[in-house]
Amino acid sequence: MFGFLKKRRRDRIRAEPFPPEWLAIIQRNVPMFARLSEADRNELLRRVLVFVAEKNFEGAGGLTMTDEVRVTIAAQACMLLLRLDDDDYYPRLKSIVVYPSAYKVPREERSGEVVREHDAVHLGESWGHGAVVLSWNSARHGAADPRDGKNVILHEFAHQLDQEDGEADGTPELDRLAFYAPWARVLSEHYLALRKAASTGRKTLLDQYGATNEAEFFAVASECFFERPVQLRTRHPELYDELAGYYGQDPAGAATPA
């Protein structure tokens, strides 16, 4: 019953006219939107309407929440969902908290009996219990250059997909049981190769922050998949194919002239 009511409410939201000022924000702030087919652009806009209606956006650290912030974030969060059979729109996520710029988070480090307190500077975080935290300055600039391979919005929302099964382990929920073995093999091989390259100082296409752990590798690989798809397909074709199979998208094909 509740599922039926949710679907009916979402269908009503999806049928609403898309505000032209929101479309202008997406065209200005999300260059990836232009490479989508007309059908995918229309689907993305429908999903943005639902996402903005259902998620709570909060300004922090003095940021005043505006439609530009909401829509810029929502469009990229929904880019990941475009072909996924994910009707819950990040079901664990309730709030998106946005700071004006990089923000500090208190941290404790323990070494034996010694505890050291310090502030860690963050650009974004994904919490498994209901929130994504973003720096608006980093989010805006990361979206503006779709070829630099760095996009904090894509990164943190990839973490949300990874966390939907309750674990942040670099493996989101896949459609079929048979998909898990090749996923584990390919992503593990590329993760270990990135760790080795990072330890020797060799330059890599993938951001070496992905060598931190498997969860960060999936998030970094997702950034690269959407922002530098042609390079990823050329240099890491197996990794590209696994991500294309999961996301149901071929951004390298869309970015390559016919």
Tab-separated table of C-alpha atoms in Angstrom:
chain	number	residue	atom	x	y	z
A	1	MET	CA	0.000	0.000	0.000
A	2	PHE	CA	2.741	2.443	0.985
A	3	GLY	CA	4.715	1.541	-2.150
A	4	PHE	CA	1.674	2.262	-4.315
A	5	LEU	CA	1.129	5.634	-2.663
A	6	LYS	CA	4.812	6.535	-3.041
A	7	LYS	CA	4.753	5.655	-6.745
A	8	ARG	CA	1.582	7.658	-7.316
A	9	ARG	CA	3.059	10.680	-5.543
A	10	ARG	CA	6.286	10.415	-7.516
A	11	ASP	CA	4.422	10.024	-10.793
A	12	ARG	CA	2.579	13.238	-9.966
A	13	ILE	CA	5.859	15.047	-9.217
A	14	ARG	CA	7.487	13.708	-12.403
A	15	ALA	CA	4.574	15.022	-14.465
A	16	GLU	CA	5.047	18.596	-13.253
A	17	PRO	CA	6.515	21.149	-15.690
A	18	PHE	CA	10.246	21.506	-15.179
A	19	PRO	CA	11.024	25.090	-14.065
A	20	PRO	CA	12.895	26.888	-16.866
A	21	GLU	CA	15.148	28.606	-14.334
A	22	TRP	CA	16.187	25.172	-13.040
A	23	LEU	CA	16.981	24.022	-16.557
A	24	ALA	CA	19.164	27.110	-17.010
A	25	ILE	CA	21.048	26.203	-13.799
A	26	ILE	CA	21.726	22.677	-15.070
A	27	GLN	CA	22.820	23.896	-18.501
A	28	ARG	CA	25.156	26.403	-16.861
A	29	ASN	CA	26.562	24.305	-14.020
A	30	VAL	CA	26.443	20.696	-15.246
A	31	PRO	CA	28.237	20.388	-18.628
A	32	MET	CA	27.714	16.595	-18.641
A	33	PHE	CA	24.019	17.258	-19.244
A	34	ALA	CA	24.734	18.384	-22.817
A	35	ARG	CA	26.184	15.032	-23.901
A	36	LEU	CA	23.051	13.090	-22.910
A	37	SER	CA	20.502	12.024	-25.489
A	38	GLU	CA	17.210	13.899	-25.521
A	39	ALA	CA	15.462	10.963	-23.847
A	40	ASP	CA	18.095	10.809	-21.103
A	41	ARG	CA	17.961	14.561	-20.560
A	42	ASN	CA	14.204	14.367	-20.093
A	43	GLU	CA	14.543	11.433	-17.693
A	44	LEU	CA	17.206	13.251	-15.696
A	45	LEU	CA	14.945	16.283	-15.293
A	46	ARG	CA	12.089	14.057	-14.053
A	47	ARG	CA	14.407	12.522	-11.485
A	48	VAL	CA	15.660	15.919	-10.359
A	49	LEU	CA	12.067	16.962	-9.598
A	50	VAL	CA	11.592	13.941	-7.327
A	51	PHE	CA	15.000	14.258	-5.686
A	52	VAL	CA	14.531	17.925	-4.781
A	53	ALA	CA	11.003	17.254	-3.511
A	54	GLU	CA	12.038	14.369	-1.268
A	55	LYS	CA	15.465	15.288	0.115
A	56	ASN	CA	16.158	17.896	2.763
A	57	PHE	CA	18.829	20.445	1.816
A	58	GLU	CA	20.507	22.291	4.684
A	59	GLY	CA	22.938	25.186	4.543
A	60	ALA	CA	25.745	25.119	7.119
A	61	GLY	CA	28.638	27.380	8.041
A	62	GLY	CA	26.802	30.458	6.835
A	63	LEU	CA	25.662	29.121	3.449
A	64	THR	CA	22.224	30.303	2.349
A	65	MET	CA	20.418	27.494	0.548
A	66	THR	CA	19.271	28.412	-2.966
A	67	ASP	CA	17.780	26.660	-5.977
A	68	GLU	CA	21.164	26.863	-7.684
A	69	VAL	CA	22.742	24.778	-4.925
A	70	ARG	CA	19.864	22.286	-4.772
A	71	VAL	CA	19.511	21.767	-8.510
A	72	THR	CA	23.246	21.609	-9.261
A	73	ILE	CA	23.686	18.880	-6.660
A	74	ALA	CA	20.479	17.027	-7.543
A	75	ALA	CA	21.300	16.872	-11.262
A	76	GLN	CA	24.640	15.188	-10.641
A	77	ALA	CA	23.292	12.866	-7.952
A	78	CYS	CA	20.612	11.780	-10.409
A	79	MET	CA	23.182	11.355	-13.190
A	80	LEU	CA	24.369	8.253	-11.328
A	81	LEU	CA	20.802	6.941	-11.106
A	82	LEU	CA	19.870	7.644	-14.716
A	83	ARG	CA	19.774	4.011	-15.856
A	84	LEU	CA	19.747	2.289	-12.483
A	85	ASP	CA	16.611	0.520	-11.370
A	86	ASP	CA	16.687	2.574	-8.196
A	87	ASP	CA	13.207	3.842	-7.513
A	88	ASP	CA	14.120	4.814	-3.971
A	89	TYR	CA	16.475	7.645	-4.961
A	90	TYR	CA	19.176	6.798	-2.390
A	91	PRO	CA	16.807	5.305	0.189
A	92	ARG	CA	19.105	5.802	3.201
A	93	LEU	CA	19.686	9.464	2.366
A	94	LYS	CA	17.560	12.075	4.113
A	95	SER	CA	19.623	15.284	4.087
A	96	ILE	CA	22.281	17.030	2.028
A	97	VAL	CA	24.282	19.446	4.198
A	98	VAL	CA	26.219	22.078	2.265
A	99	TYR	CA	29.029	24.316	3.535
A	100	PRO	CA	30.275	27.350	1.571
A	101	SER	CA	33.781	25.863	1.218
A	102	ALA	CA	36.063	23.261	2.785
A	103	TYR	CA	35.053	22.629	6.398
A	104	LYS	CA	36.794	21.291	9.480
A	105	VAL	CA	35.841	18.127	11.347
A	106	PRO	CA	37.298	17.366	14.811
A	107	ARG	CA	39.340	14.166	14.865
A	108	GLU	CA	41.121	12.136	17.520
A	109	GLU	CA	44.207	10.027	16.859
A	110	ARG	CA	45.367	7.534	19.464
A	111	SER	CA	48.914	6.225	19.715
A	112	GLY	CA	49.181	3.953	22.732
A	113	GLU	CA	48.115	6.029	25.713
A	114	VAL	CA	48.467	9.316	23.842
A	115	VAL	CA	45.384	10.917	22.256
A	116	ARG	CA	45.928	13.777	19.843
A	117	GLU	CA	43.062	16.041	18.816
A	118	HIS	CA	43.109	17.970	15.558
A	119	ASP	CA	40.808	19.363	12.857
A	120	ALA	CA	40.655	17.504	9.544
A	121	VAL	CA	39.714	19.564	6.463
A	122	HIS	CA	36.985	17.968	4.338
A	123	LEU	CA	35.464	18.684	0.918
A	124	GLY	CA	32.683	16.130	1.324
A	125	GLU	CA	31.457	13.116	3.282
A	126	SER	CA	28.888	10.378	2.823
A	127	TRP	CA	27.287	8.998	5.948
A	128	GLY	CA	25.596	5.621	5.848
A	129	HIS	CA	22.885	6.782	8.250
A	130	GLY	CA	21.202	9.512	6.257
A	131	ALA	CA	23.380	12.415	5.113
A	132	VAL	CA	25.791	13.665	2.482
A	133	VAL	CA	27.947	16.673	3.393
A	134	LEU	CA	29.457	18.838	0.645
A	135	SER	CA	31.581	21.929	0.153
A	136	TRP	CA	29.665	24.096	-2.328
A	137	ASN	CA	32.815	25.747	-3.655
A	138	SER	CA	34.368	22.351	-4.388
A	139	ALA	CA	31.113	20.958	-5.753
A	140	ARG	CA	30.615	23.884	-8.130
A	141	HIS	CA	34.174	23.862	-9.438
A	142	GLY	CA	34.295	20.082	-9.757
A	143	ALA	CA	31.175	20.122	-11.911
A	144	ALA	CA	32.365	23.031	-14.063
A	145	ASP	CA	35.258	21.052	-15.577
A	146	PRO	CA	33.883	17.663	-16.650
A	147	ARG	CA	37.295	16.514	-17.893
A	148	ASP	CA	39.448	16.809	-14.762
A	149	GLY	CA	38.226	13.556	-13.236
A	150	LYS	CA	37.401	15.235	-9.931
A	151	ASN	CA	33.810	15.725	-8.864
A	152	VAL	CA	32.957	15.667	-5.169
A	153	ILE	CA	29.217	15.290	-5.838
A	154	LEU	CA	29.671	12.177	-7.989
A	155	HIS	CA	32.194	10.872	-5.461
A	156	GLU	CA	29.997	11.187	-2.386
A	157	PHE	CA	26.861	9.905	-4.080
A	158	ALA	CA	28.782	6.902	-5.410
A	159	HIS	CA	29.505	6.213	-1.734
A	160	GLN	CA	25.762	6.357	-1.080
A	161	LEU	CA	25.180	3.668	-3.713
A	162	ASP	CA	27.941	1.572	-2.160
A	163	GLN	CA	26.405	1.969	1.303
A	164	GLU	CA	22.873	0.915	0.327
A	165	ASP	CA	23.548	-2.695	1.343
A	166	GLY	CA	24.806	-1.535	4.741
A	167	GLU	CA	28.522	-1.799	3.969
A	168	ALA	CA	31.020	0.630	2.465
A	169	ASP	CA	33.161	-1.961	0.706
A	170	GLY	CA	33.386	-0.816	-2.921
A	171	THR	CA	30.669	-3.192	-4.107
A	172	PRO	CA	27.192	-1.729	-4.568
A	173	GLU	CA	24.142	-3.928	-5.004
A	174	LEU	CA	24.420	-5.618	-8.403
A	175	ASP	CA	21.465	-6.869	-10.433
A	176	ARG	CA	22.464	-10.518	-10.535
A	177	LEU	CA	24.461	-12.861	-8.322
A	178	ALA	CA	26.578	-13.832	-11.342
A	179	PHE	CA	27.829	-10.245	-11.673
A	180	TYR	CA	29.647	-10.227	-8.322
A	181	ALA	CA	32.585	-12.496	-9.250
A	182	PRO	CA	33.762	-10.507	-12.306
A	183	TRP	CA	33.145	-7.246	-10.432
A	184	ALA	CA	35.322	-8.409	-7.523
A	185	ARG	CA	38.096	-9.632	-9.816
A	186	VAL	CA	38.296	-6.542	-12.025
A	187	LEU	CA	37.936	-3.911	-9.317
A	188	SER	CA	40.336	-5.733	-6.989
A	189	GLU	CA	42.992	-5.966	-9.710
A	190	HIS	CA	42.685	-2.268	-10.520
A	191	TYR	CA	42.591	-1.252	-6.870
A	192	LEU	CA	45.797	-3.169	-6.117
A	193	ALA	CA	47.444	-1.728	-9.231
A	194	LEU	CA	46.533	1.790	-8.081
A	195	ARG	CA	47.971	1.092	-4.628
A	196	LYS	CA	51.206	-0.125	-6.179
A	197	ALA	CA	51.430	2.914	-8.466
A	198	ALA	CA	50.745	5.259	-5.539
A	199	SER	CA	53.472	3.625	-3.446
A	200	THR	CA	56.052	4.085	-6.220
A	201	GLY	CA	55.024	7.623	-7.169
A	202	ARG	CA	53.940	6.661	-10.688
A	203	LYS	CA	51.334	8.934	-12.319
A	204	THR	CA	47.914	7.426	-12.859
A	205	LEU	CA	44.678	8.321	-14.606
A	206	LEU	CA	42.676	7.470	-11.492
A	207	ASP	CA	43.020	9.806	-8.525
A	208	GLN	CA	45.388	8.085	-6.101
A	209	TYR	CA	43.032	8.839	-3.221
A	210	GLY	CA	41.303	5.716	-4.530
A	211	ALA	CA	44.204	3.689	-3.145
A	212	THR	CA	42.951	4.427	0.397
A	213	ASN	CA	40.529	1.493	0.452
A	214	GLU	CA	38.033	-0.357	-1.774
A	215	ALA	CA	35.183	2.072	-1.014
A	216	GLU	CA	37.255	5.086	-2.049
A	217	PHE	CA	38.414	3.215	-5.146
A	218	PHE	CA	34.814	2.708	-6.312
A	219	ALA	CA	34.000	6.383	-5.706
A	220	VAL	CA	37.144	7.590	-7.516
A	221	ALA	CA	36.546	5.180	-10.410
A	222	SER	CA	32.968	6.478	-10.699
A	223	GLU	CA	34.227	10.065	-10.913
A	224	CYS	CA	36.605	9.073	-13.702
A	225	PHE	CA	33.923	7.029	-15.496
A	226	PHE	CA	31.644	10.036	-15.837
A	227	GLU	CA	34.245	12.779	-16.223
A	228	ARG	CA	37.047	11.113	-18.221
A	229	PRO	CA	35.246	8.196	-19.863
A	230	VAL	CA	37.237	8.025	-23.097
A	231	GLN	CA	40.557	7.916	-21.254
A	232	LEU	CA	39.216	5.321	-18.803
A	233	ARG	CA	37.906	3.109	-21.621
A	234	THR	CA	41.230	3.374	-23.446
A	235	ARG	CA	43.548	2.738	-20.515
A	236	HIS	CA	41.394	0.495	-18.318
A	237	PRO	CA	38.831	-1.190	-20.606
A	238	GLU	CA	37.842	-3.947	-18.157
A	239	LEU	CA	37.203	-1.442	-15.388
A	240	TYR	CA	35.243	0.750	-17.787
A	241	ASP	CA	33.097	-2.207	-18.867
A	242	GLU	CA	32.265	-3.173	-15.276
A	243	LEU	CA	31.199	0.379	-14.442
A	244	ALA	CA	29.256	0.686	-17.711
A	245	GLY	CA	27.444	-2.541	-16.890
A	246	TYR	CA	26.584	-1.340	-13.400
A	247	TYR	CA	25.503	2.196	-14.284
A	248	GLY	CA	23.887	1.142	-17.572
A	249	GLN	CA	25.568	4.045	-19.331
A	250	ASP	CA	28.276	4.500	-21.983
A	251	PRO	CA	29.596	8.040	-21.472
A	252	ALA	CA	32.666	7.293	-23.611
A	253	GLY	CA	30.402	6.462	-26.530
A	254	ALA	CA	28.438	9.660	-25.981
A	255	ALA	CA	31.681	11.685	-25.796
A	256	THR	CA	33.173	10.173	-28.969
A	257	PRO	CA	32.171	11.911	-32.226
A	258	ALA	CA	30.237	9.656	-34.591
